[in-house]
Short mmCIF file of C-alpha atoms in Angstrom, two decimals:
data_model
loop_
_atom_site.label_atom_id
_atom_site.label_comp_id
_atom_site.label_asym_id
_atom_site.label_seq_id
_atom_site.Cartn_x
_atom_site.Cartn_y
_atom_site.Cartn_z
CA MET U 1 77.23 90.87 111.04
CA PRO U 2 77.41 89.54 107.50
CA ARG U 3 80.38 87.21 107.26
CA THR U 4 81.83 85.53 104.21
CA ALA U 5 84.74 83.27 103.45
CA ALA U 6 87.83 84.40 101.57
CA SER U 7 89.33 82.50 98.69
CA GLY U 8 90.22 78.98 99.73
CA GLY U 9 88.34 79.15 103.04
CA LYS U 10 85.27 77.44 104.38
CA LYS U 11 81.88 78.96 103.76
CA ILE U 12 79.28 79.48 106.42
CA PRO U 13 77.06 76.42 106.53
CA SER U 14 73.64 76.62 104.96
CA SER U 15 72.15 75.31 108.21
CA HIS U 16 71.77 78.92 109.39
CA LYS U 17 68.18 79.67 108.43
CA LEU U 18 66.30 82.94 108.30
CA PRO U 19 63.28 83.06 110.60
CA GLU U 20 59.72 83.61 109.51
CA GLN U 21 58.80 87.28 109.54
CA PHE U 22 56.77 88.18 112.62
CA PRO U 23 53.78 90.48 112.06
CA PRO U 24 53.97 94.04 113.49
CA GLY U 25 52.37 94.25 116.90
CA THR U 26 53.57 90.80 118.00
CA VAL U 27 54.12 90.79 121.77
CA MET U 28 57.18 88.96 123.10
CA GLN U 29 57.98 88.25 126.74
CA ASP U 30 61.62 88.06 127.85
CA VAL U 31 63.03 85.95 130.68
CA CYS U 32 62.36 88.76 133.17
CA LYS U 33 58.65 88.85 132.19
CA GLN U 34 59.02 92.21 130.44
CA GLU U 35 56.79 92.38 127.37
CA TRP U 36 57.92 93.92 124.10
CA CYS U 37 55.89 94.97 121.07
CA LEU U 38 57.47 94.46 117.66
CA GLY U 39 57.45 97.16 115.04
CA ALA U 40 58.58 97.03 111.43
CA VAL U 41 61.48 94.98 110.11
CA VAL U 42 64.51 97.22 109.71
CA GLY U 43 67.15 94.70 108.72
CA LYS U 44 67.79 91.13 107.69
CA GLY U 45 70.66 88.87 106.78
CA GLY U 46 71.73 85.26 106.65
CA PHE U 47 71.09 84.67 110.34
CA GLY U 48 67.92 86.50 111.28
CA LEU U 49 65.76 89.62 111.24
CA ILE U 50 65.89 92.88 113.19
CA TYR U 51 62.76 94.75 114.26
CA LEU U 52 62.01 98.07 115.84
CA ALA U 53 60.50 97.52 119.27
CA SER U 54 59.01 99.23 122.31
CA ARG U 55 58.07 98.18 125.80
CA LYS U 56 54.46 97.11 125.92
CA GLY U 57 52.43 99.97 127.35
CA GLY U 58 55.15 102.48 126.46
CA ALA U 59 54.91 105.29 123.95
CA GLY U 60 54.71 104.04 120.40
CA THR U 61 54.42 100.66 118.77
CA LYS U 62 55.01 99.34 115.29
CA SER U 63 56.84 101.94 113.18
CA GLU U 64 56.82 104.50 116.01
CA ALA U 65 58.97 102.24 118.20
CA THR U 66 62.44 103.71 117.81
CA ASP U 67 64.08 103.35 121.22
CA PHE U 68 64.95 99.65 120.93
CA VAL U 69 65.54 96.92 118.39
CA ILE U 70 65.03 93.17 118.71
CA LYS U 71 67.18 90.60 116.90
CA ILE U 72 65.41 87.29 116.19
CA GLU U 73 67.07 84.07 115.01
CA PRO U 74 66.03 80.42 114.80
CA LYS U 75 67.01 78.58 117.96
CA GLU U 76 69.38 76.25 116.12
CA ASN U 77 71.59 79.15 114.98
CA GLY U 78 74.78 79.89 116.91
CA PRO U 79 75.97 83.54 116.75
CA LEU U 80 73.00 85.14 118.51
CA PHE U 81 73.27 82.56 121.29
CA CYS U 82 76.88 83.62 121.89
CA GLU U 83 75.91 87.28 121.93
CA MET U 84 73.06 86.57 124.37
CA GLN U 85 75.45 84.67 126.65
CA PHE U 86 77.84 87.62 126.71
CA TYR U 87 75.17 90.14 127.62
CA GLN U 88 73.57 87.94 130.26
CA ARG U 89 76.85 87.01 131.94
CA VAL U 90 78.83 90.21 131.59
CA ALA U 91 76.91 93.31 130.49
CA LYS U 92 74.43 93.74 133.33
CA LYS U 93 73.92 97.37 134.25
CA GLU U 94 75.28 96.97 137.78
CA CYS U 95 78.48 95.32 136.47
CA ILE U 96 79.06 98.18 134.07
CA GLU U 97 78.45 100.80 136.78
CA THR U 98 80.87 99.04 139.13
CA PHE U 99 83.59 99.05 136.45
CA ILE U 100 82.97 102.75 135.72
CA THR U 101 83.29 103.66 139.41
CA LYS U 102 86.37 101.48 139.96
CA ASN U 103 88.24 102.92 136.98
CA LYS U 104 86.95 106.50 137.37
CA LEU U 105 85.39 106.65 133.92
CA LYS U 106 82.66 108.96 132.63
CA TYR U 107 81.03 106.08 130.77
CA LEU U 108 81.86 102.63 129.41
CA GLY U 109 81.43 101.87 125.73
CA ILE U 110 79.51 98.61 126.25
CA PRO U 111 75.70 98.64 125.79
CA PRO U 112 73.93 97.29 128.89
CA TYR U 113 71.91 94.09 128.88
CA ILE U 114 68.18 94.78 128.39
CA GLY U 115 66.45 91.51 127.71
CA THR U 116 66.52 88.12 126.02
CA GLY U 117 64.05 85.31 125.57
CA ASN U 118 62.55 82.52 123.48
CA ILE U 119 59.37 82.50 121.46
CA THR U 120 57.48 79.91 119.42
CA PHE U 121 56.02 81.02 116.12
CA LYS U 122 54.39 78.71 113.57
CA SER U 123 55.62 75.68 115.50
CA LYS U 124 59.24 76.82 115.41
CA GLU U 125 61.36 78.06 118.31
CA TYR U 126 63.31 81.32 118.11
CA ARG U 127 65.72 83.28 120.28
CA PHE U 128 65.56 87.05 120.59
CA LEU U 129 67.77 89.80 122.02
CA VAL U 130 66.57 93.29 122.97
CA MET U 131 69.05 96.12 122.47
CA ASP U 132 69.30 99.89 122.50
CA ARG U 133 69.14 101.65 119.17
CA PHE U 134 71.91 104.12 118.35
CA GLU U 135 72.37 107.05 115.97
CA THR U 136 75.00 105.88 113.51
CA ASP U 137 78.16 103.80 113.22
CA LEU U 138 81.80 104.74 112.85
CA GLN U 139 82.14 103.16 109.40
CA LYS U 140 79.43 105.44 108.08
CA LEU U 141 81.29 108.51 109.32
CA LEU U 142 84.57 107.15 108.00
CA LEU U 143 83.07 106.96 104.50
CA ASP U 144 81.65 110.46 104.81
CA LYS U 145 85.09 111.73 105.83
CA GLY U 146 86.81 110.24 102.81
CA GLY U 147 88.34 107.27 104.63
CA THR U 148 90.35 108.91 107.41
CA PHE U 149 89.88 110.57 110.78
CA PRO U 150 92.14 113.20 112.37
CA PRO U 151 94.56 111.83 115.00
CA SER U 152 92.56 113.42 117.84
CA VAL U 153 89.50 111.35 116.90
CA VAL U 154 91.49 108.13 116.41
CA TYR U 155 93.21 108.39 119.79
CA ALA U 156 90.02 109.35 121.63
CA VAL U 157 88.05 106.46 120.11
CA GLY U 158 90.99 104.14 120.79
CA LEU U 159 90.98 105.07 124.49
CA ARG U 160 87.30 104.24 124.84
CA MET U 161 87.77 100.94 123.01
CA ILE U 162 90.61 99.99 125.37
CA ASP U 163 88.23 100.60 128.30
CA ALA U 164 85.60 98.40 126.64
CA LEU U 165 88.11 95.63 125.90
CA GLN U 166 89.49 95.73 129.43
CA PHE U 167 85.95 95.26 130.76
CA CYS U 168 85.39 92.27 128.46
CA HIS U 169 88.76 90.70 129.26
CA GLU U 170 88.31 91.03 133.01
CA ASN U 171 85.02 89.20 132.60
CA GLU U 172 86.62 86.29 130.68
CA TYR U 173 85.57 87.34 127.15
CA VAL U 174 87.31 88.67 124.07
CA HIS U 175 85.48 90.48 121.28
CA ALA U 176 87.53 89.22 118.31
CA ASP U 177 85.88 91.49 115.69
CA ILE U 178 86.69 95.13 116.48
CA LYS U 179 86.15 97.44 113.48
CA ALA U 180 84.50 100.74 112.61
CA SER U 181 81.15 99.17 111.65
CA ASN U 182 80.99 97.52 115.10
CA ILE U 183 81.34 100.84 116.90
CA LEU U 184 78.11 102.79 117.37
CA LEU U 185 77.67 106.41 118.39
CA LYS U 186 75.38 108.25 120.75
CA LYS U 187 75.18 112.05 120.85
CA VAL U 188 75.65 113.49 124.34
CA LYS U 189 75.72 117.28 124.61
CA ASP U 190 78.61 118.54 122.44
CA THR U 191 80.38 115.23 121.95
CA GLN U 192 79.84 111.68 120.78
CA GLN U 193 80.01 108.57 122.95
CA VAL U 194 81.23 105.39 121.25
CA PHE U 195 80.05 101.84 122.02
CA LEU U 196 81.52 98.50 120.99
CA VAL U 197 78.80 96.14 119.77
CA ASP U 198 78.17 92.87 117.90
CA PHE U 199 79.43 90.08 120.13
CA GLY U 200 78.51 87.34 117.68
CA LEU U 201 82.16 86.24 117.57
CA ALA U 202 82.78 86.87 121.29
CA TYR U 203 84.86 84.09 122.80
CA ARG U 204 85.21 82.97 126.40
CA TYR U 205 88.99 82.67 126.48
CA THR U 206 89.33 81.74 130.13
CA VAL U 207 87.15 79.76 132.50
CA ASN U 208 87.68 80.06 136.26
CA GLY U 209 91.01 81.74 135.68
CA ASP U 210 92.42 79.08 133.33
CA HIS U 211 93.44 80.53 129.97
CA LYS U 212 92.79 78.41 126.88
CA VAL U 213 95.98 76.80 125.62
CA TYR U 214 97.69 77.93 122.43
CA LYS U 215 96.72 75.51 119.67
CA GLU U 216 96.77 76.11 115.93
CA ASP U 217 93.78 74.70 114.05
CA PRO U 218 93.83 75.10 110.24
CA ARG U 219 90.08 74.43 110.14
CA GLN U 220 89.47 77.68 112.01
CA ALA U 221 92.17 79.72 110.21
CA HIS U 222 91.50 83.35 109.19
CA ASN U 223 88.41 83.72 111.39
CA GLY U 224 87.10 87.29 111.78
CA THR U 225 87.27 90.31 109.46
CA ILE U 226 90.28 89.54 107.33
CA GLU U 227 91.92 92.98 107.07
CA PHE U 228 91.86 93.45 110.86
CA THR U 229 91.94 89.97 112.38
CA SER U 230 94.97 88.98 114.45
CA ARG U 231 97.95 86.87 113.46
CA ASP U 232 96.73 84.22 115.91
CA ALA U 233 93.36 84.06 114.15
CA HIS U 234 95.08 83.57 110.79
CA LYS U 235 96.65 80.43 112.27
CA GLY U 236 93.37 79.14 113.67
CA VAL U 237 94.34 79.88 117.27
CA ALA U 238 91.48 80.73 119.65
CA PRO U 239 91.03 84.48 120.29
CA SER U 240 92.82 86.09 123.24
CA PRO U 241 93.25 89.58 124.76
CA ARG U 242 96.50 89.89 122.79
CA GLY U 243 94.51 89.45 119.59
CA ASP U 244 91.98 92.13 120.56
CA MET U 245 94.73 94.70 121.18
CA GLU U 246 96.34 93.83 117.84
CA ILE U 247 93.04 94.17 115.97
CA LEU U 248 92.42 97.60 117.53
CA GLY U 249 95.89 98.66 116.39
CA TYR U 250 95.13 97.73 112.78
CA CYS U 251 91.86 99.67 112.99
CA MET U 252 93.57 102.83 114.26
CA LEU U 253 96.26 102.54 111.59
CA GLN U 254 93.62 102.31 108.87
CA TRP U 255 91.65 105.24 110.26
CA LEU U 256 94.80 107.37 110.09
CA CYS U 257 96.32 106.31 106.76
CA LYS U 258 93.15 105.23 104.88
CA LYS U 259 94.51 101.91 103.64
CA LEU U 260 96.35 99.02 105.27
CA PRO U 261 99.37 97.61 103.37
CA TRP U 262 97.55 94.35 102.55
CA GLU U 263 94.14 95.73 101.56
CA ASP U 264 94.71 95.18 97.85
CA HIS U 265 94.84 91.41 98.42
CA LEU U 266 91.97 90.66 100.82
CA LYS U 267 90.77 87.73 98.73
CA SER U 268 94.00 85.91 99.54
CA ALA U 269 93.92 85.16 103.27
CA PRO U 270 97.43 83.57 103.25
CA PHE U 271 98.86 86.74 101.67
CA VAL U 272 97.20 88.93 104.32
CA ALA U 273 98.51 86.66 107.07
CA SER U 274 102.09 86.80 105.80
CA SER U 275 101.83 90.58 105.32
CA LYS U 276 100.86 91.03 108.97
CA GLU U 277 103.79 88.87 110.09
CA LYS U 278 106.08 91.04 107.97
CA PHE U 279 104.50 94.18 109.44
CA MET U 280 104.97 93.09 113.06
CA ASN U 281 108.58 92.02 112.40
CA ASP U 282 109.55 95.43 111.03
CA ILE U 283 107.22 97.84 112.82
CA PRO U 284 109.22 101.13 112.50
CA ASN U 285 109.70 100.90 108.72
CA GLN U 286 106.23 99.51 108.07
CA ILE U 287 104.63 102.34 110.05
CA LYS U 288 106.72 104.95 108.24
CA SER U 289 105.51 103.61 104.90
CA CYS U 290 101.93 104.34 106.01
CA LEU U 291 102.27 107.49 108.13
CA LYS U 292 104.56 110.49 107.74
CA ASP U 293 103.49 112.72 110.66
CA SER U 294 103.82 112.50 114.46
CA SER U 295 101.12 109.82 114.60
CA ALA U 296 103.70 107.37 113.17
CA ASP U 297 105.60 107.41 116.45
CA ILE U 298 102.42 106.84 118.48
CA LEU U 299 101.34 103.84 116.40
CA ARG U 300 104.90 102.48 116.46
CA LYS U 301 104.87 102.49 120.27
CA TYR U 302 101.42 100.91 120.34
CA PHE U 303 102.36 98.00 118.05
CA GLU U 304 105.69 97.44 119.80
CA LEU U 305 103.77 97.05 123.06
CA VAL U 306 101.40 94.58 121.36
CA LYS U 307 104.44 92.61 120.16
CA THR U 308 105.65 92.11 123.75
CA LEU U 309 102.41 90.33 124.72
CA LYS U 310 102.35 86.57 125.05
CA TYR U 311 99.29 84.57 124.05
CA ASP U 312 98.13 84.19 127.65
CA SER U 313 99.33 87.63 128.82
CA THR U 314 97.07 90.17 130.47
CA PRO U 315 97.62 93.46 128.60
CA ASN U 316 98.84 96.44 130.58
CA TYR U 317 95.86 98.62 129.66
CA ALA U 318 97.30 101.65 131.47
CA SER U 319 100.42 101.50 129.28
CA PHE U 320 98.36 101.30 126.10
CA LYS U 321 96.25 104.26 127.23
CA LYS U 322 99.38 106.24 128.16
CA ILE U 323 100.55 105.98 124.55
CA LEU U 324 97.25 107.30 123.20
CA HIS U 325 97.18 110.06 125.84
CA GLU U 326 100.59 111.11 124.53
CA GLY U 327 99.11 111.22 121.05
CA LEU U 328 96.27 113.48 122.20
CA SER U 329 98.78 115.76 123.93
CA ASN U 330 100.84 116.00 120.73
CA VAL U 331 97.83 117.32 118.81
CA GLY U 332 96.84 119.72 121.60
CA GLN U 333 93.72 117.96 122.89
CA LYS U 334 93.41 117.89 126.67
CA ASP U 335 89.97 116.32 127.04
CA GLU U 336 90.21 112.60 126.23
CA TRP U 337 86.42 112.25 126.49
CA LYS U 338 85.66 114.75 123.74
CA ILE U 339 85.24 113.18 120.31
CA ASP U 340 84.55 115.71 117.57
CA PHE U 341 83.92 114.24 114.14
CA GLY U 342 83.44 117.64 112.58
CA SER U 343 80.26 118.97 111.01
CA PRO U 344 77.09 117.91 112.87
CA LYS U 345 75.50 117.40 109.42
CA LEU U 346 77.16 113.98 109.38
CA ILE U 347 75.01 112.96 112.35
CA GLY U 348 71.92 115.12 112.15
CA VAL U 349 68.96 114.67 109.85
CA ASP U 350 68.42 117.48 107.35
CA SER U 351 65.14 117.81 105.53
CA GLU U 352 64.98 116.33 102.03
CA THR U 353 63.80 119.66 100.68
CA SER U 354 66.74 121.51 102.16
CA ARG U 355 69.27 119.09 100.70
CA LYS U 356 67.57 119.15 97.31
CA ARG U 357 67.64 122.93 97.29
CA LYS U 358 71.35 123.01 98.19
CA SER U 359 72.09 120.44 95.51
CA GLU U 360 70.21 122.37 92.84
CA GLY U 361 71.86 125.61 93.92
CA LEU U 362 75.35 124.19 93.66
CA GLU U 363 74.63 122.53 90.31
CA GLU U 364 73.28 125.81 88.99
CA SER U 365 76.39 127.61 90.25
CA VAL U 366 78.61 125.10 88.46
CA ALA U 367 76.62 125.52 85.27
CA LYS U 368 76.92 129.32 85.44
CA LYS U 369 80.69 129.12 85.78
CA SER U 370 80.77 126.78 82.83
CA ARG U 371 78.87 129.33 80.72
CA SER U 372 81.22 132.21 81.58
CA PRO U 373 82.71 133.51 78.27
CA GLN U 374 85.54 135.34 80.07
CA LYS U 375 86.92 132.10 81.53
CA SER U 376 86.10 129.49 78.93
CA PRO U 377 85.64 129.91 75.16
CA ALA U 378 84.12 126.45 75.03
CA SER U 379 80.49 126.01 74.06
CA PRO U 380 78.15 126.52 77.07
CA LYS U 381 76.08 123.49 76.15
CA LYS U 382 79.11 121.27 75.88
CA THR U 383 80.53 122.41 79.24
CA ILE U 384 77.23 122.03 81.06
CA LYS U 385 76.74 118.56 79.63
CA SER U 386 80.22 117.60 80.82
CA ALA U 387 79.55 118.85 84.35
CA LYS U 388 76.27 116.99 84.59
CA SER U 389 77.73 113.86 83.09
CA ASN U 390 80.58 113.81 85.57
CA SER U 391 78.32 114.61 88.48
CA ARG U 392 76.45 111.42 87.65
CA ARG U 393 79.70 109.49 87.59
CA SER U 394 80.84 110.94 90.92
CA PRO U 395 78.05 110.24 93.43
CA GLN U 396 78.47 110.62 97.15
CA VAL U 397 80.19 107.74 98.89
CA LYS U 398 77.49 105.40 100.13
CA SER U 399 76.91 106.10 103.80
CA GLU U 400 74.14 103.61 104.39
CA SER U 401 75.76 100.23 105.07
CA ASP U 402 74.26 96.87 105.76
CA ASN U 403 77.50 96.01 107.49
CA SER U 404 76.58 98.14 110.46
CA PRO U 405 77.25 96.78 113.91
CA PHE U 406 73.80 95.28 114.08
CA ALA U 407 73.15 94.39 110.48
CA MET U 408 72.16 90.76 110.39
CA PRO U 409 74.75 88.22 109.23
CA ALA U 410 74.56 87.00 105.61
CA ALA U 411 75.23 83.35 104.92
CA LYS U 412 77.01 83.92 101.62
CA ARG U 413 78.41 87.28 100.76
CA SER U 414 81.00 88.57 98.32
CA GLN U 415 83.76 91.03 99.17
CA THR U 416 81.75 93.77 97.42
CA LYS U 417 79.22 95.10 99.90
CA SER U 418 75.67 96.24 99.31
CA THR U 419 74.53 99.58 100.66
CA LYS U 420 71.38 98.86 102.62
CA SER U 421 70.56 101.09 105.53
CA SER U 422 71.76 100.03 108.97
CA PRO U 423 68.89 98.57 111.00
CA LEU U 424 70.13 99.74 114.39
CA VAL U 425 70.90 103.31 113.54
CA LYS U 426 68.31 106.00 113.28
CA PRO U 427 67.53 106.61 109.61
CA VAL U 428 69.28 109.51 107.92
CA ALA U 429 67.88 110.61 104.58
CA LYS U 430 70.24 110.32 101.61
CA ARG U 431 72.35 113.35 100.91
CA SER U 432 72.83 114.99 97.57
CA PRO U 433 76.09 114.02 95.91
CA LEU U 434 76.88 117.68 95.36
CA VAL U 435 76.19 118.80 98.91
CA ASN U 436 78.60 116.27 100.38
CA ALA U 437 81.05 116.41 97.52
CA ARG U 438 83.77 117.83 99.77
CA ASN U 439 83.74 114.69 101.86
CA VAL U 440 84.91 112.62 98.92
CA ARG U 441 87.04 115.40 97.48
CA SER U 442 84.86 115.79 94.44
CA PRO U 443 86.44 117.98 91.75
CA LEU U 444 83.11 119.78 91.44
CA VAL U 445 83.80 121.50 94.73
CA LYS U 446 87.54 121.32 95.10
CA THR U 447 88.48 123.47 92.09
CA ASP U 448 86.66 125.94 89.91
CA SER U 449 89.45 126.05 87.33
CA SER U 450 88.73 122.51 86.21
CA LEU U 451 85.30 123.67 85.12
CA THR U 452 86.32 126.92 83.46
CA ASP U 453 89.25 125.58 81.40
CA THR U 454 88.81 124.57 77.77
CA SER U 455 90.06 121.11 78.78
CA SER U 456 87.68 120.89 81.74
CA SER U 457 85.79 117.81 80.52
CA ARG U 458 88.89 115.62 80.25
CA SER U 459 90.37 116.86 83.57
CA LEU U 460 87.11 116.42 85.45
CA GLU U 461 86.62 112.89 84.10
CA VAL U 462 90.10 111.79 85.27
CA LYS U 463 89.50 113.21 88.76
CA THR U 464 86.06 111.64 88.95
CA LYS U 465 87.44 108.20 88.12
CA ALA U 466 89.98 108.59 90.94
CA VAL U 467 87.18 109.43 93.38
CA SER U 468 85.15 106.40 92.22
CA LYS U 469 88.17 104.16 92.79
CA THR U 470 88.51 105.51 96.34
CA LYS U 471 84.81 104.86 97.02
CA THR U 472 85.09 101.29 95.80
CA MET U 473 88.06 100.69 98.06
CA LEU U 474 86.25 102.11 101.10
CA ASN U 475 83.12 100.03 100.51
CA ASP U 476 85.11 96.83 99.86
CA ARG U 477 87.00 97.23 103.12
CA LYS U 478 83.82 96.55 105.12
CA SER U 479 83.64 92.95 103.95
CA PRO U 480 84.19 90.63 106.90
CA VAL U 481 85.53 87.11 106.66
CA SER U 482 84.64 84.34 109.02
CA TYR U 483 84.93 80.59 108.83
CA LEU U 484 82.30 79.23 111.18
CA SER U 485 81.59 75.66 112.10
CA SER U 486 78.14 74.14 112.55
CA PRO U 487 75.81 75.96 114.99
CA LYS U 488 76.23 73.32 117.70
CA GLU U 489 80.04 73.33 117.47
CA PHE U 490 80.07 77.11 117.25
CA ILE U 491 78.11 77.47 120.51
CA THR U 492 80.15 74.88 122.40
CA ASP U 493 83.48 76.24 121.25
CA ARG U 494 82.95 79.99 121.74
CA CYS U 495 80.55 80.34 124.66
CA CYS U 496 81.35 77.59 127.13
#
């Protein structure tokens, strides 16, 4: 994941180098002697490149290889090594199946280990990791939905993330970077399955049953994604299960209320840290300031349970799940495994022609209403020009994000994110801003009166600026913050 430093923090060292680009058709052999054929590059960042891939001898190579992706980084880099260690030690298919059977689950939201290896190219050594390729990520859907999910979705996703975190914790690892862009989706029948990914910041918090001791280290302060990271991380304390449960709580709160109390000050890590301390010391009132419905009581119970955890405590996962089950019951959902994000158009791939036709049809409809003499005495040309002008100023919220769970990390990155397409998700053609206008509450769709009034131009412009401000806030929130040490120290500290 791209990670940057907030104001006053350390920047990622320049020693993390991008690898040379491998030519399509390159064959790589993993440690289990399985051969893989590289396809096109689908993503890059400050740490490495991501390629489409297929098993050698399987159907499709090069650009036709869509079932897998391969992440490649120079051997001296640290984050991919940590992720490889996690998958090799913990995420083997038989371990996942055993956990599913033991806990009576339908599935576990952890992708299984597929393959890893080393390769030499142009006299340099590289590491690579083979992974499944998914459909989309939760952050993308969150943007399409205007920044919030209904409580039923939040609780259902939260339950699956608790399962995933329990699996990691029982295998001596914490994730330390839970967020919407690190949750990928897979369509199964009439529902979506969610998977926690990107273990580049995964930390082995206990070795042979001995929990790491609590120790504050200012050099490691504020590590993680600043709006979600735990209070411990703000103090430079090594990640723990308590921190993972706290981070998930912040994520669910944001998904419900759109904006965390400290999100206007993300460039000031000390301010965010003190705001979280204030939040956890006055949970009932802080929750009420964000949520006004029944979900406020559910999140209050969740955070109060987090507050009871000690640094070296093992969370009572059943108690956390009981709270979210209560939330599902309150909204009338009985099936905890069903996650319905709404219209399948958010996931499916419509043809470009179809979207263009819908866009043109809606624009024409808007123009006709603007011309109507019965509703608006204003000049037709002036009204049409206003509608078109504002439609240009109110584009669809960007759904393609290079901060997807498997977008490659960027060495230096500002809080304002770019909008490159996610390399691990199957490509979805861009939608017309008018077709998806309802997802960002565009005034072009929400009200007809604003177009037929004599003062339509001024009203529409004010509403459009409000929408643009919301989009900016949603895109900025994806910016992660991480203060990493040198590759060697990073590997020793987090993986061993």
